Coordinates of C-alpha atoms in Angstrom, one line a residue:
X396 CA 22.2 2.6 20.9
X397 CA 19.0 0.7 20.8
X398 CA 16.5 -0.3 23.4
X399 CA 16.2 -3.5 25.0
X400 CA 12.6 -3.7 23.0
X401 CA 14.5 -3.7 19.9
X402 CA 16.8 -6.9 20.7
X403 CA 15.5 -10.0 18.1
X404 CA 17.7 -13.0 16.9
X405 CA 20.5 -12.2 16.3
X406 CA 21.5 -8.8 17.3
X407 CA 24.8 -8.2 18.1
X408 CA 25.4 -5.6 20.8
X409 CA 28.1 -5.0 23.2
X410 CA 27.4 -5.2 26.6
X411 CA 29.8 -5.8 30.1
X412 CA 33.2 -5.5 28.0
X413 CA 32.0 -8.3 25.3
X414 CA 30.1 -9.2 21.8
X415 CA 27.4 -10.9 22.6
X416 CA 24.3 -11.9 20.4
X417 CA 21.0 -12.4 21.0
X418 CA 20.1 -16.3 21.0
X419 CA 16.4 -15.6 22.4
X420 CA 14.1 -13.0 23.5
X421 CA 10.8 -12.3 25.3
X422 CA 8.6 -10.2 26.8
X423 CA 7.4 -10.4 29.9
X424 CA 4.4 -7.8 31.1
X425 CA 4.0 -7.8 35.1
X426 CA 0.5 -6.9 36.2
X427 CA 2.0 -4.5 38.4
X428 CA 5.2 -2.3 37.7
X429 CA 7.1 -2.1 34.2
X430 CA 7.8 -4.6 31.7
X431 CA 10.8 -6.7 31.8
X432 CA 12.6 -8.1 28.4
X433 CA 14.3 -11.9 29.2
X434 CA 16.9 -12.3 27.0
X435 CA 19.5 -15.2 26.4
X436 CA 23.2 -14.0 24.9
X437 CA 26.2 -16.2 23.4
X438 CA 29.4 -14.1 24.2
X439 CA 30.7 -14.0 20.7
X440 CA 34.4 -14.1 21.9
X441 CA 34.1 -17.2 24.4
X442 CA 30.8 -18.9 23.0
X443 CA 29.7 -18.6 26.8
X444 CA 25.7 -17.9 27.4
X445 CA 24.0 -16.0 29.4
X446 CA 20.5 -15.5 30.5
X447 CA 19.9 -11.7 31.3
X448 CA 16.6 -9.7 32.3
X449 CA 16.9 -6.1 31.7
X450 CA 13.6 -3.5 32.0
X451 CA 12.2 -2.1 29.0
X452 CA 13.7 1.4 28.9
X453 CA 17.2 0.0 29.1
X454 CA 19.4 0.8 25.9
X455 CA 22.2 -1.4 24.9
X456 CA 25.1 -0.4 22.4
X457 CA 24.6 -1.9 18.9
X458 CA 27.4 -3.0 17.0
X459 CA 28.1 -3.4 13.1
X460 CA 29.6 -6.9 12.0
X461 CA 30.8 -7.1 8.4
X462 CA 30.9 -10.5 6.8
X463 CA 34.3 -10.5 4.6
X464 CA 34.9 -13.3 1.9
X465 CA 37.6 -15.2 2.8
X466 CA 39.7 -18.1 1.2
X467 CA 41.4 -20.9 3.1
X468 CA 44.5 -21.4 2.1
X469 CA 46.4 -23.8 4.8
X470 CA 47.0 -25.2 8.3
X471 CA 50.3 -23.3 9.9
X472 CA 50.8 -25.6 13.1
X473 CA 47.6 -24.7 15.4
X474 CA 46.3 -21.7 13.0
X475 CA 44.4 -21.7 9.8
X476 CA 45.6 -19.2 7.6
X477 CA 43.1 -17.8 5.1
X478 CA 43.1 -15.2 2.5
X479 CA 41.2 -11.9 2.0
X480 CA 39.2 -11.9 -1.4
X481 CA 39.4 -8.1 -1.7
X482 CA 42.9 -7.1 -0.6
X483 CA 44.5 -10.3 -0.7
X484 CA 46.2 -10.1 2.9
X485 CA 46.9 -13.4 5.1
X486 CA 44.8 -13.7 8.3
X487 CA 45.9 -16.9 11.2
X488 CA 42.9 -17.6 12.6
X489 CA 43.1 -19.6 15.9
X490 CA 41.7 -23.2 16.5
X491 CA 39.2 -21.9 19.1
X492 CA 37.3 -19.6 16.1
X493 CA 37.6 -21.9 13.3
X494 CA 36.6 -25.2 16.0
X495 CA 33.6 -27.5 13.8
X496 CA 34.4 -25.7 10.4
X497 CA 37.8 -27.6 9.8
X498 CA 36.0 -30.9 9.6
X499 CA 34.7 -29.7 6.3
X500 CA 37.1 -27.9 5.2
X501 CA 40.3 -28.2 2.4
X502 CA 42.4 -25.9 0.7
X503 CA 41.0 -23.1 -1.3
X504 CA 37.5 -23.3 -0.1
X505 CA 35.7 -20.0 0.4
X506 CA 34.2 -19.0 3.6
X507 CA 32.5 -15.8 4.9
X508 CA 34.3 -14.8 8.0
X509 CA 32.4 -11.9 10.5
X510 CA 34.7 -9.0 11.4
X511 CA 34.1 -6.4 14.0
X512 CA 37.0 -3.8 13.1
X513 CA 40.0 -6.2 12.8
X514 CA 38.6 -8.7 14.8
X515 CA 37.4 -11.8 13.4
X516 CA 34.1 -13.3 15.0
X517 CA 33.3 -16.8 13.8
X518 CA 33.3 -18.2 10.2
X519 CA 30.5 -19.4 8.2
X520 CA 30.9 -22.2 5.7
X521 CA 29.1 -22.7 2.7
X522 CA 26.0 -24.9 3.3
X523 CA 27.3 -27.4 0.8
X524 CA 30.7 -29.0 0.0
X525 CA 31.9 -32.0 -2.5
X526 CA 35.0 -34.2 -0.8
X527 CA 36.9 -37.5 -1.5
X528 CA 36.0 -40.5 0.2
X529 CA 39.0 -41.8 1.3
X530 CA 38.4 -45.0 3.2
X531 CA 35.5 -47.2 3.8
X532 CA 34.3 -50.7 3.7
X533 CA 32.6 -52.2 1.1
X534 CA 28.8 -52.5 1.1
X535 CA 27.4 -55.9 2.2
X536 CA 23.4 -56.0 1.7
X537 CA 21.5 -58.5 3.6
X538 CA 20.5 -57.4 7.4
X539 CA 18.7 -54.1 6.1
X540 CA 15.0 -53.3 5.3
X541 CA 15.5 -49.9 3.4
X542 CA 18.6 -48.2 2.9
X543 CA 21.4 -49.4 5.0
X544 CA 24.6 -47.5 5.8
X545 CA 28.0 -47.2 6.7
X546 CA 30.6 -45.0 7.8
X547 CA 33.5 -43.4 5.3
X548 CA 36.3 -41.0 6.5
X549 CA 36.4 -37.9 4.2
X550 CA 39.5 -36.7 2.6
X551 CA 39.4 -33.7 5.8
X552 CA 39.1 -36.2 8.1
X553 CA 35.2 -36.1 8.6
X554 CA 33.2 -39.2 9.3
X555 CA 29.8 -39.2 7.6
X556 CA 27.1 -41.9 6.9
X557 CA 27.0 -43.0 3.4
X558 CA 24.8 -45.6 1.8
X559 CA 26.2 -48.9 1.0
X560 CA 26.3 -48.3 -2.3
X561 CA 28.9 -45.6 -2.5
X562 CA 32.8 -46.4 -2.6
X563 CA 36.0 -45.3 -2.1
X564 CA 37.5 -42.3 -4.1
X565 CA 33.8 -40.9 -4.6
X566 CA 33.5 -37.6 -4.5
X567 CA 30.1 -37.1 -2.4
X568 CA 27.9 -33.5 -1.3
X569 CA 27.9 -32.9 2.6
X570 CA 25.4 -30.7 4.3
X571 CA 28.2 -28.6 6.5
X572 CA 25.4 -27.8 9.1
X573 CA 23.9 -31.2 9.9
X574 CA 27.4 -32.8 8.2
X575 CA 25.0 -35.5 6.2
X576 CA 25.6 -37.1 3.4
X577 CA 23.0 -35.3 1.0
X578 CA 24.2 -37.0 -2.9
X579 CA 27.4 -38.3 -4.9
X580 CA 28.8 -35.6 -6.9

């Protein structure tokens, strides 16, 4: 258990049947009376958030996530299936968990996936990936003061803005957490 004085970024607790983290904190000291903690959770199941105040002797239950390297091997109809590193067992992960991370995604890429017990949490990519362009136009200079771009379809399915002088079947670096081009590859 840890108090409510204790919450920063981050923590992960379990609270009203749920894992939830901690999005945002603050403390807030009345003139009169005890202090209060305002505190703003993501319910780590649902992605729901909730603002919660809660005084400052309250304790809330801690929890223990373990980040598990993970492989991705294929799509099986809605799920993704992905391998364990360690013990080499199959996990289907559903389309809800895995949402924004297929766009960057393709086989074999190696993903850290947060497990509470057998229960898998949300999946982190890494912050850079290399993919195949796989269609766009051809650059056409003229109407641009500095560095024009244009749109190219990655070989996942992505759309990213490239500049005009990259073409199709380049391999190019994409920032996973913006999804920006960053340089060919």
């Amino acid at each position: 258990m840890i108090s409510v004085t204790e919450l920063r970024n981050g923590t992960k607790v379990e609270m009203d049947g749920g894992l939830w983290e901690c999005l945002d904190y603050s403390h807030l000291k009345m003139g009169r009376g005890g202090a209060k903690v305002v505190t703003k959770f993501r319910n780590m199941e649902s992605g729901a958030i909730v603002d919660r105040t809660f005084n400052s002797g309250e304790k809330l239950q801690d929890i223990y996530v373990e980040g598990k390297k993970m492989q991705y091997l294929y799509k099986d109809g809605e799920d993704f299936v992905f391998m364990d590193m360690d013990t080499f067992e199959q996990v289907h992960l559903g389309p809800a968990l895995v949402s924004d991370a297929a766009k960057y995604m393709k086989e074999n890429t190696e993903v850290e996936v947060a497990m509470y017990g057998d229960k898998a949490l949300s999946i982190t990519l890494p912050n850079q990936v290399i993919l195949k362009i796989v269609q766009t136009d051809p650059g056409v200079r003229g109407d641009t003061v500095s560095g024009g771009t244009k749109p190219a379809t990655l070989e996942t399915g992505a759309v990213v803005q490239v500049p005009l002088f990259v073409e199709q079947e380049t391999s190019v670096k994409v920032d996973t957490r913006t999804g920006q081009y960053l340089s060919r590859a």
